[in-house]
Short mmCIF file of C-alpha atoms and ligand atoms in Angstrom, two decimals:
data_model
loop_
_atom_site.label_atom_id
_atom_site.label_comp_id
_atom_site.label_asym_id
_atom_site.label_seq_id
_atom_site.Cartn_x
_atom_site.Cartn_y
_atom_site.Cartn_z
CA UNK Q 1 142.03 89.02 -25.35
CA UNK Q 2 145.04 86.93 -26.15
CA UNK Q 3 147.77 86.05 -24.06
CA UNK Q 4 150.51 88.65 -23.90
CA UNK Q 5 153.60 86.44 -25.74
CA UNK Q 6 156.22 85.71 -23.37
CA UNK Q 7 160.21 84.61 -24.09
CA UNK Q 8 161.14 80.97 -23.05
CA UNK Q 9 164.31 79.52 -22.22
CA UNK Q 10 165.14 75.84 -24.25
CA UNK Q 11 165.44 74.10 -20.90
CA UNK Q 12 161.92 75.43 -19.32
CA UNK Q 13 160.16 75.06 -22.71
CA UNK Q 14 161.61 71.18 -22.59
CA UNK Q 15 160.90 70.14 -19.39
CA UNK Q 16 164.57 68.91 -19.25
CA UNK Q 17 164.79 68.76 -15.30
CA UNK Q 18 161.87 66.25 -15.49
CA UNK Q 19 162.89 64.21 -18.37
CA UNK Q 20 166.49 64.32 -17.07
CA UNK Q 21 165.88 63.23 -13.77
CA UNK Q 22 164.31 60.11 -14.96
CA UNK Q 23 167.11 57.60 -15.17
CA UNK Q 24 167.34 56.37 -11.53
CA UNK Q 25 169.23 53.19 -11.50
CA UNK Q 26 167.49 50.31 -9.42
CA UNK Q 27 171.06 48.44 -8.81
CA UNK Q 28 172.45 51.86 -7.74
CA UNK Q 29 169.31 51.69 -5.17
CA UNK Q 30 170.40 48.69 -4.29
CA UNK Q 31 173.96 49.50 -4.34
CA UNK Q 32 175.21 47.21 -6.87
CA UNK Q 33 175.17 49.73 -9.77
CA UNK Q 34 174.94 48.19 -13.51
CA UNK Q 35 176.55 50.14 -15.92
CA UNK Q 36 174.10 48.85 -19.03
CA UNK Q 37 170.72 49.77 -16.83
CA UNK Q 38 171.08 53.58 -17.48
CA UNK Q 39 171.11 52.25 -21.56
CA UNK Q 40 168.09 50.19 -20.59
CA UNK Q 41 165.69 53.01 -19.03
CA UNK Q 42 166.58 54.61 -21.72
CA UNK Q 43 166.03 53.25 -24.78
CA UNK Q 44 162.82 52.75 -22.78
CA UNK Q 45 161.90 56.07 -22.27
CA UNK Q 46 162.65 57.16 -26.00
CA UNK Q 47 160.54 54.27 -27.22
CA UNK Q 48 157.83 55.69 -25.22
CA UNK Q 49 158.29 59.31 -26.16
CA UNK Q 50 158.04 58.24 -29.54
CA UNK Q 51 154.76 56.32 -28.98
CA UNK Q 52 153.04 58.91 -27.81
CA UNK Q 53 153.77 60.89 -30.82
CA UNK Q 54 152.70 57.63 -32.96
CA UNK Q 55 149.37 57.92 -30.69
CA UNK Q 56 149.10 62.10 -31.01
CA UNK Q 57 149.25 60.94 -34.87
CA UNK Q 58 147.04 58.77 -35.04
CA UNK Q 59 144.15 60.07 -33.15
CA UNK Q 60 143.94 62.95 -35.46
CA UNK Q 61 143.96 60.55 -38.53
CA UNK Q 62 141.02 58.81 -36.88
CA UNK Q 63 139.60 62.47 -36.27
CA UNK Q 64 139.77 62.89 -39.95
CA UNK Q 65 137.65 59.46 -40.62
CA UNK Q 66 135.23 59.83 -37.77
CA UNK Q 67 132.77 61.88 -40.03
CA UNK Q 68 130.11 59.99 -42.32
CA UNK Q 69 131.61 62.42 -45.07
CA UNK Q 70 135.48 62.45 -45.01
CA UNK Q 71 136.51 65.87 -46.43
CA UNK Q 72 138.85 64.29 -49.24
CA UNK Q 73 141.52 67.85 -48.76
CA UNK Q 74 141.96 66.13 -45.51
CA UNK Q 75 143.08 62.71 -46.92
CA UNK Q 76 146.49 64.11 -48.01
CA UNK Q 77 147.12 65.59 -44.41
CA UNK Q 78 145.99 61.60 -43.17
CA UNK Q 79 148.26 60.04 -45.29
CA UNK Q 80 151.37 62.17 -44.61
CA UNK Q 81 150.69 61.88 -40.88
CA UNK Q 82 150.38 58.62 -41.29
CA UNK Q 83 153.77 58.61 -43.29
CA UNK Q 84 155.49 60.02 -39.87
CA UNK Q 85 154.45 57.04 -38.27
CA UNK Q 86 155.62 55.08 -40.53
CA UNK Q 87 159.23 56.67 -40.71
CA UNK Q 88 159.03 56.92 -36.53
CA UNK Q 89 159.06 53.04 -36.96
CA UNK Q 90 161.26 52.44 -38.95
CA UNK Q 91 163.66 54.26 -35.87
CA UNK Q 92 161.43 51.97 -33.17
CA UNK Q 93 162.75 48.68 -35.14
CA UNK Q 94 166.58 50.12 -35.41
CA UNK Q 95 167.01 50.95 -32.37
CA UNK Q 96 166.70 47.44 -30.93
CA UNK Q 97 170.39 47.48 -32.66
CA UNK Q 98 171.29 50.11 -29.77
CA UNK Q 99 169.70 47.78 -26.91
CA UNK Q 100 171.75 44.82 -28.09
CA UNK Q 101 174.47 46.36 -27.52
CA UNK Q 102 174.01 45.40 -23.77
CA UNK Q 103 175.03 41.51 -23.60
CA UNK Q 104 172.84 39.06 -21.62
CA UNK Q 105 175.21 38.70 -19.20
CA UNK Q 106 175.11 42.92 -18.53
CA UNK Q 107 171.80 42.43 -18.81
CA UNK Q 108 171.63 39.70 -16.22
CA UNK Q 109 173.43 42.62 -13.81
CA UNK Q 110 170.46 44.08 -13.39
CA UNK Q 111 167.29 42.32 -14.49
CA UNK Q 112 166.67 40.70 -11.03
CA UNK Q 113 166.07 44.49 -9.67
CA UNK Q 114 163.15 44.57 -12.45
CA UNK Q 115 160.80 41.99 -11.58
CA UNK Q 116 158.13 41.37 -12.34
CA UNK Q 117 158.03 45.13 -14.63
CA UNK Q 118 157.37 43.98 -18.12
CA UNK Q 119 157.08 45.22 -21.53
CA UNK Q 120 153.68 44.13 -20.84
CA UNK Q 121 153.06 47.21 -18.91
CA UNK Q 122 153.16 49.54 -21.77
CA UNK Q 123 149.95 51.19 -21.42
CA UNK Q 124 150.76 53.23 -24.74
CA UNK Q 125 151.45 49.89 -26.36
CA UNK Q 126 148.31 48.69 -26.05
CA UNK Q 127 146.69 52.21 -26.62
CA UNK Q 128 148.51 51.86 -30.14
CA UNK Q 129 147.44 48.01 -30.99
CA UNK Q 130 143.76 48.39 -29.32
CA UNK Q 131 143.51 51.94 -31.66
CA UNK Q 132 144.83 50.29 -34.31
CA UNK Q 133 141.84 47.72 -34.04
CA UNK Q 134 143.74 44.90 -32.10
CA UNK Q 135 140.35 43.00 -30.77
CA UNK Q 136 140.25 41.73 -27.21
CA UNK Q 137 139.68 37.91 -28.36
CA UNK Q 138 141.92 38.26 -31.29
CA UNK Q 139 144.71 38.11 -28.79
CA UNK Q 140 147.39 35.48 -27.95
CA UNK Q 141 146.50 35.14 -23.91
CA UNK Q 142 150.22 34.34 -21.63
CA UNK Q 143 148.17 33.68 -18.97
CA UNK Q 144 144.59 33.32 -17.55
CA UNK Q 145 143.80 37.03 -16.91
CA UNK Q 146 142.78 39.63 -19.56
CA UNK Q 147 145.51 41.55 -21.22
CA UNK Q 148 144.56 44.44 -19.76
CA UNK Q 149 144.43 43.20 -15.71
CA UNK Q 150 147.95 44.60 -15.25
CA UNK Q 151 146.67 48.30 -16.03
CA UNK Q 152 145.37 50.55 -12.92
CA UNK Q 153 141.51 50.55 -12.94
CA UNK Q 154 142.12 54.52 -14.75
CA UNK Q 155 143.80 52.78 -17.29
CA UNK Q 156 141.69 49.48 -17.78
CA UNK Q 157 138.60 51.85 -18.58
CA UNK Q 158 140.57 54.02 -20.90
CA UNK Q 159 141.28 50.66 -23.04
CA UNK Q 160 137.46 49.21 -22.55
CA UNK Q 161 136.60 53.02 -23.94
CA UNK Q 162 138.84 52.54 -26.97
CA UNK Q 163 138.03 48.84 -27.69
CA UNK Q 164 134.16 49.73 -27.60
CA UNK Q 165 134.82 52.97 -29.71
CA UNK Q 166 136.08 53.36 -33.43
CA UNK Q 167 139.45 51.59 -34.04
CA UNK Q 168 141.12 53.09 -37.54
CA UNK Q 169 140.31 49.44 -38.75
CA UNK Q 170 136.64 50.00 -38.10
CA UNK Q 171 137.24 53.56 -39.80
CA UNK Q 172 139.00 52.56 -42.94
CA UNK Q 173 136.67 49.41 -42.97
CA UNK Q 174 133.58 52.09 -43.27
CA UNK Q 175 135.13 54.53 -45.37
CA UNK Q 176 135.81 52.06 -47.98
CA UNK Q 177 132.11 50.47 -47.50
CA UNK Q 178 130.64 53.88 -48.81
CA UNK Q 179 132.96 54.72 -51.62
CA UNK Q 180 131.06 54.72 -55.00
CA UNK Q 181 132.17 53.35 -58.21
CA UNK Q 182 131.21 49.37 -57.54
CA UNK Q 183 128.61 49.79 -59.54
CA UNK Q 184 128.04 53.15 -62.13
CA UNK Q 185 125.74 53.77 -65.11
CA UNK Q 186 125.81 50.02 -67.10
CA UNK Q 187 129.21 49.76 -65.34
CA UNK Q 188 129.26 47.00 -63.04
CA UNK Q 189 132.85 46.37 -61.66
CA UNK Q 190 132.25 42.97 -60.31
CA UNK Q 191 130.99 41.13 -63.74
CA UNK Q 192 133.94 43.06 -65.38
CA UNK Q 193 136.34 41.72 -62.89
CA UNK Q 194 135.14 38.22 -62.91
CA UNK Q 195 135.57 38.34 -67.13
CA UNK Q 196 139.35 39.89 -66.75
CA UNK Q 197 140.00 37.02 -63.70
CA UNK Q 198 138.55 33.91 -66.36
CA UNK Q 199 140.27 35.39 -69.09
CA UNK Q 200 143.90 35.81 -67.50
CA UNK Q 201 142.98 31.64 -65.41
CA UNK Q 202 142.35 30.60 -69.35
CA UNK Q 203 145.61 31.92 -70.60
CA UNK Q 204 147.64 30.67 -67.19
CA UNK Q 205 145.88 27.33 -67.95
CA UNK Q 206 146.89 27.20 -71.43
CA UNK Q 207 150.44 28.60 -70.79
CA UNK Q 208 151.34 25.67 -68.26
CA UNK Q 209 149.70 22.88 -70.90
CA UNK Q 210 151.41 24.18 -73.58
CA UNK Q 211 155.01 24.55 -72.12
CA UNK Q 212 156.85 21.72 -74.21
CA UNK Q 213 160.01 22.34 -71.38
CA UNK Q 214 158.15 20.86 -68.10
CA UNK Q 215 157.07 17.34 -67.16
CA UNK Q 216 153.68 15.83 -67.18
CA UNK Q 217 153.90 15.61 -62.85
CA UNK Q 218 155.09 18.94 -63.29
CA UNK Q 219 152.53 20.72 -64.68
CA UNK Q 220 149.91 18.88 -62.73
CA UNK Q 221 151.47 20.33 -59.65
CA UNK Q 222 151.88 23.56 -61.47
CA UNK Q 223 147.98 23.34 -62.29
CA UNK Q 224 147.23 22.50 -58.23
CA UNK Q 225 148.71 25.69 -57.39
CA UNK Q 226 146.66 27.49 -59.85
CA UNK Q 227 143.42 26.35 -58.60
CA UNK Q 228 144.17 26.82 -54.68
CA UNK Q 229 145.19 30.89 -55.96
CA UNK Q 230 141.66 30.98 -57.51
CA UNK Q 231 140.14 29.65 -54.57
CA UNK Q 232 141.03 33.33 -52.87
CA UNK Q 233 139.39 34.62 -56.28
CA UNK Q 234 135.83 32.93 -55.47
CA UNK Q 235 135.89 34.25 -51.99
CA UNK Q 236 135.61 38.16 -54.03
CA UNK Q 237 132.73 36.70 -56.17
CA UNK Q 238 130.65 34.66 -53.38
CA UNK Q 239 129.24 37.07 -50.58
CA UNK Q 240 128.70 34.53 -48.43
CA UNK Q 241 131.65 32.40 -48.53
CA UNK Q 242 133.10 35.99 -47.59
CA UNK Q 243 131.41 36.00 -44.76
CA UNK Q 244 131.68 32.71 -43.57
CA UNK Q 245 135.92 33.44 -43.51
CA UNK Q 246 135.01 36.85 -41.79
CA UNK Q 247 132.70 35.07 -39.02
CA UNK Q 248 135.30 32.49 -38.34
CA UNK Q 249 138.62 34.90 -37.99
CA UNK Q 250 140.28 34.10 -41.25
CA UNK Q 251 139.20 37.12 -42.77
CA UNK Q 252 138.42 40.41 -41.03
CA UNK Q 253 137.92 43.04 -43.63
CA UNK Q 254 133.53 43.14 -44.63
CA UNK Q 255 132.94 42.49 -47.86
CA UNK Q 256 132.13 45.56 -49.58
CA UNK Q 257 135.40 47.11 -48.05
CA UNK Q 258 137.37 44.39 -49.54
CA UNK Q 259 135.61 44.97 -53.14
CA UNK Q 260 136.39 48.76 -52.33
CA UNK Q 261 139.68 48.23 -51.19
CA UNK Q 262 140.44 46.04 -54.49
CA UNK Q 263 138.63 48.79 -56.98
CA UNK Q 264 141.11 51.28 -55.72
CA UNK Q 265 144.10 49.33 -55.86
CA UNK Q 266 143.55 47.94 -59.49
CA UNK Q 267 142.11 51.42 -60.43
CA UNK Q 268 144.98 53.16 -58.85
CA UNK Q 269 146.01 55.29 -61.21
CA UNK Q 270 142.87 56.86 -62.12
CA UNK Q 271 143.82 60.48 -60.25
CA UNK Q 272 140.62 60.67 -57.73
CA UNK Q 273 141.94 56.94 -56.55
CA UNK Q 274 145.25 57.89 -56.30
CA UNK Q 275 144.60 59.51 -53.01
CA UNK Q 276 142.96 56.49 -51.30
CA UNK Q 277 145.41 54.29 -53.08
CA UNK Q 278 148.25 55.87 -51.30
CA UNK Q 279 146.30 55.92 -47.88
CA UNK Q 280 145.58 52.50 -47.96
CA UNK Q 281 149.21 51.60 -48.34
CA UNK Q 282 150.75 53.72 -45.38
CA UNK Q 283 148.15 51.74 -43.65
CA UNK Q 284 150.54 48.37 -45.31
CA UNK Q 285 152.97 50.34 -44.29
CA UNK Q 286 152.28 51.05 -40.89
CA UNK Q 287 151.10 47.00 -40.38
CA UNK Q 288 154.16 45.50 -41.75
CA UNK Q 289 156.56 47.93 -39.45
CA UNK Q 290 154.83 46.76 -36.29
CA UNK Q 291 155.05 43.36 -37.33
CA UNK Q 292 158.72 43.69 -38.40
CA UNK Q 293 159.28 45.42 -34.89
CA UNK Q 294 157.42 42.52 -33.02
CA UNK Q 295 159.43 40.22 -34.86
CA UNK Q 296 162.37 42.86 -34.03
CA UNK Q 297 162.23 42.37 -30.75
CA UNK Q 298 161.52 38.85 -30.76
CA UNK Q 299 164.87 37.99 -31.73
CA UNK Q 300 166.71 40.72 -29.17
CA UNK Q 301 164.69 38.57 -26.69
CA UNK Q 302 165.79 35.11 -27.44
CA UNK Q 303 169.68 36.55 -27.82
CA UNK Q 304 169.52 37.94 -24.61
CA UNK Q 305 167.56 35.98 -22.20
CA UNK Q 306 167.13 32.32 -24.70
CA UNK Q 307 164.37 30.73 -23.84
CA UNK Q 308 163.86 32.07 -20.12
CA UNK Q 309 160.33 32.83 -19.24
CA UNK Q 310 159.73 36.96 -19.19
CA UNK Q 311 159.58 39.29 -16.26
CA UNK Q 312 155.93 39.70 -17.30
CA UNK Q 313 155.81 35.96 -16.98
CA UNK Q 314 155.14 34.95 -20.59
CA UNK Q 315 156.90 32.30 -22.52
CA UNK Q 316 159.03 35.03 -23.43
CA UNK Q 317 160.35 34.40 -27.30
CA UNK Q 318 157.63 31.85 -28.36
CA UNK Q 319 154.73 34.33 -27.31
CA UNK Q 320 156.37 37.10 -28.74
CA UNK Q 321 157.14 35.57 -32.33
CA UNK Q 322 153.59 34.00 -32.41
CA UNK Q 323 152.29 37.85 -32.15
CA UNK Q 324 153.86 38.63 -34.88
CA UNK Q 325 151.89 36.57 -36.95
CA UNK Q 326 148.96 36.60 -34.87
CA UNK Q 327 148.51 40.41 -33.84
CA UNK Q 328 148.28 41.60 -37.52
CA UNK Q 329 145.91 44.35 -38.05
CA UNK Q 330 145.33 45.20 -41.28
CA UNK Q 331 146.85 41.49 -43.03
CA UNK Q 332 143.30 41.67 -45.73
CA UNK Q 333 144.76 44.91 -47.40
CA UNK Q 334 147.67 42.89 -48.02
CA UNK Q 335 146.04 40.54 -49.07
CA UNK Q 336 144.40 42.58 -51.97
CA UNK Q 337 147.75 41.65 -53.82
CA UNK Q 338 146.33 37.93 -54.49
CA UNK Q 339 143.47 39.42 -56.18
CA UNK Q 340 145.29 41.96 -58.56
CA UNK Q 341 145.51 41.26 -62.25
CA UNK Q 342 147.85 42.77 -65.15
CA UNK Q 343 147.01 46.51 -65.98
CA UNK Q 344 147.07 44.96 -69.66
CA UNK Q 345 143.76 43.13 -68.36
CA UNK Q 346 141.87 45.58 -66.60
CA UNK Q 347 137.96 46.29 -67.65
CA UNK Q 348 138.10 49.10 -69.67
CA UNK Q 349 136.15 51.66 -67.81
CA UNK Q 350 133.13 53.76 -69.88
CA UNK Q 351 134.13 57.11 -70.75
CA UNK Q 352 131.72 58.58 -68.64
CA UNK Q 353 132.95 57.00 -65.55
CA UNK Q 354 136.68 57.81 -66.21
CA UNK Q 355 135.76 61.73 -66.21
CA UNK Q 356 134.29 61.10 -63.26
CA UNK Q 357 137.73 59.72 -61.60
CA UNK Q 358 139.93 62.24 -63.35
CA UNK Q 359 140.07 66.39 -62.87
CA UNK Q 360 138.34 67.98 -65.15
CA UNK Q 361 139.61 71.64 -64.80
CA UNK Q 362 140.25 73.44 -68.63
CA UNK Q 363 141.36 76.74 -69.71
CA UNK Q 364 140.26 76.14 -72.90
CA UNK Q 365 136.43 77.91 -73.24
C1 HEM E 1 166.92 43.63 -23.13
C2 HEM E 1 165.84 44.19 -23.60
C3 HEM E 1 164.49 43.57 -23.56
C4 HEM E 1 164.11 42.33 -23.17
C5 HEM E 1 164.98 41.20 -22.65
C6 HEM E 1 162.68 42.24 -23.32
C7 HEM E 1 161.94 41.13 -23.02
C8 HEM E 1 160.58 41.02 -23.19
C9 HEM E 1 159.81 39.84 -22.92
C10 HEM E 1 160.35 38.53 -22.43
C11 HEM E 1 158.53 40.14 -23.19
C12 HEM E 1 157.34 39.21 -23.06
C13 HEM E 1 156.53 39.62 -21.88
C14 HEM E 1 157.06 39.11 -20.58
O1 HEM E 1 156.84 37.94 -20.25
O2 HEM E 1 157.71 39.91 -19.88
C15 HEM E 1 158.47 41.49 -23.64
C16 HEM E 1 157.33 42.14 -24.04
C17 HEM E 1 157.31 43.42 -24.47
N1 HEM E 1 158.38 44.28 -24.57
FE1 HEM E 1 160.30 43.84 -24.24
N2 HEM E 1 162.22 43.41 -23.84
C18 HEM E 1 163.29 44.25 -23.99
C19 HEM E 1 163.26 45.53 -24.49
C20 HEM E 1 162.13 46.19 -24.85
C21 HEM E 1 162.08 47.55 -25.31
C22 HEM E 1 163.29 48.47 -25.53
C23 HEM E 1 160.79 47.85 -25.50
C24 HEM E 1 160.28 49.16 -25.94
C25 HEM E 1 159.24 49.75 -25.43
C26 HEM E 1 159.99 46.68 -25.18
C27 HEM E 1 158.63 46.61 -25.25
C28 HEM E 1 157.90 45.47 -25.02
C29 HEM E 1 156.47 45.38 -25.24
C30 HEM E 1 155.57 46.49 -25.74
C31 HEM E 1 156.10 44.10 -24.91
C32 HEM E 1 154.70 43.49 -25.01
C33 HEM E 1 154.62 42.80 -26.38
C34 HEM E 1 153.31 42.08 -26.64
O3 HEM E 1 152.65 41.64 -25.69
O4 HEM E 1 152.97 41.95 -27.82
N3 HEM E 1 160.85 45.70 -24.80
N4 HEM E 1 159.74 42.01 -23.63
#
């Protein structure tokens, strides 16, 4: 039988006594109150609120891509849940504008009374990154320990679970190995590709040898920059040199995802891609905002404390800015952009195969 409904007042419902009575001030404790410390906890508190949304979100988008079959009505819900991330970010990097409103010297009030709690603490944090698919030895270290050493042993398993389980970059990585298309009827995408790729290298070639405006030294530099971008174009049409870059960290992304990932994106407007297309970028979306965050708060950091070592006992800004560039997650679907050519030059696709990508629904008998 179901639960007989019950009213609710806002306050109960909210657990506002809890949350309210979560600000207590260490240099009150220590009676030499700081006025910017109840600013401090927080911005803290809302940044973790909001991550455990981020987390609630993102779990059930990995829900959605656990299955060997992804039901595709369920890509739309993925992609606008993965949209709320995306805009909860956005908030996450602005409101570092709030937390600099506290100087360094009002933060220097207080920050003694802290030590050694850290940033580096965030449990959630590292839920996020390690669900994202942040690997273990993909990580800057600060110090000799693991990452996760400053966890409770609870905690520490919880992360070992995640990190040995399905990251959404394992997901994605999956669902894009088993999408069809690559290869259909006497359609093979690949040796199209490679034609298109020549074809538009010929007329770049001829362009830059032809221009009567530029130097002789200029368009041999001009013509060295064109052959390093096709060197990214042989990785797409030699396996192994793939996975060679993929074995030693400079790619991530297996090769048949990659191919996948760059069928969709050139193919984007075809209407069953569009879906997939659009997922694929909130996943941009989502990498670029935690970068821009990291980088965010890298900057708040050096303003306010310089170059002082953290209360977490890092370098403080120099580890932070190098994770920025380092603690990228999903960098190879930006990276897709190298390998795009002009819609003018795209393999035209056999009839056959374009009904395939398109809805076919008719009234007409
Ligand atoms: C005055 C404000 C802040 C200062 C001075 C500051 C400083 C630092 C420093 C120096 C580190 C490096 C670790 C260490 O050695 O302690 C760090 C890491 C971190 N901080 Fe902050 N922080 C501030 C605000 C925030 C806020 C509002 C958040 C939001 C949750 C935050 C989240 C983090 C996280 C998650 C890390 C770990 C980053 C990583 O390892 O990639 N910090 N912080």
């Amino acid at each position: 039988m179901d639960k007989e409904l019950s009213s609710i007042h806002y306050d109960k419902y909210l657990q506002l006594n809890k949350i309210l009575d979560a600000q207590k001030l260490r240099s009150e404790e220590f009676e030499k109150p700081a006025h910017d410390e109840m600013l401090f906890i927080i911005v803290h508190q809302v940044y973790e609120l909001w991550f455990k949304e981020i987390i609630h979100d993102l779990n059930s988008v990995m829900d959605i891509f656990k299955p060997e079959i992804v039901e595709e009505k369920k890509i739309g819900i993925a992609i606008s849940r993965l949209d709320r991330i995306a805009k909860i970010q956005k908030i996450l990097v602005d409101q570092i504008d709030i937390i600099e409103t506290m100087t360094p010297l009002d933060f220097l009030d207080f920050r003694n009374y802290l030590l050694p709690a850290s940033g580096f603490q965030s449990f959630q944090f590292r839920q996020l990154e390690v669900s994202l698919g942040l690997k273990r030895e993909n990580r800057i270290s600060y110090t000799q320990c693991a990452y996760s050493g400053v966890f409770s042993q609870e905690e520490q398993d919880i992360l070992h679970q995640i990190e040995a389980g399905d990251s959404m970059f394992g997901l994605v990585e999956k669902w894009l190995e088993r999408i069809p298309f690559l290869k259909f009827e006497k359609f093979d995408f690949l040796t199209e590709y490679r034609k298109a790729v020549d074809k538009m290298i010929t007329i770049e070639q001829e362009a830059i040898n032809g221009a009567d405006y530029i130097t002789a030294q200029e368009k041999h530099f001009r013509l060295g920059m064109l052959t390093e971008t096709n060197k990214y174009f042989q990785t797409v049409f030699d396996e192994d040199l793939h996975n060679q870059k993929v074995a030693n960290g400079e790619l991530k992304l297996s090769y048949k995802a990659t191919i996948s990932a760059l069928l969709i994106n050139l193919y984007r407007d075809e209407p069953i891609l569009r879906q997939p297309f659009l997922f694929l970028q909130k996943l941009i979306d989502i990498d670029e905002l935690l970068t821009s965050w990291r980088n965010r708060h890298a900057q708040m950091v050096l303003r306010t404390l310089g170059q002082k070592i953290g209360t977490g006992g890092s370098s403080g800004f120099d580890y932070l800015k190098k994770t920025a560039d380092k603690h990228r997650i999903f960098y190879d679907l930006h990276n897709i952009s190298t390998l795009l050519i002009p819609r003018s030059e795209l393999p035209e696709m056999p009839e056959s195969l374009k009904k395939k990508l398109n809805f076919n629904f008719s009234n007409k008998s």
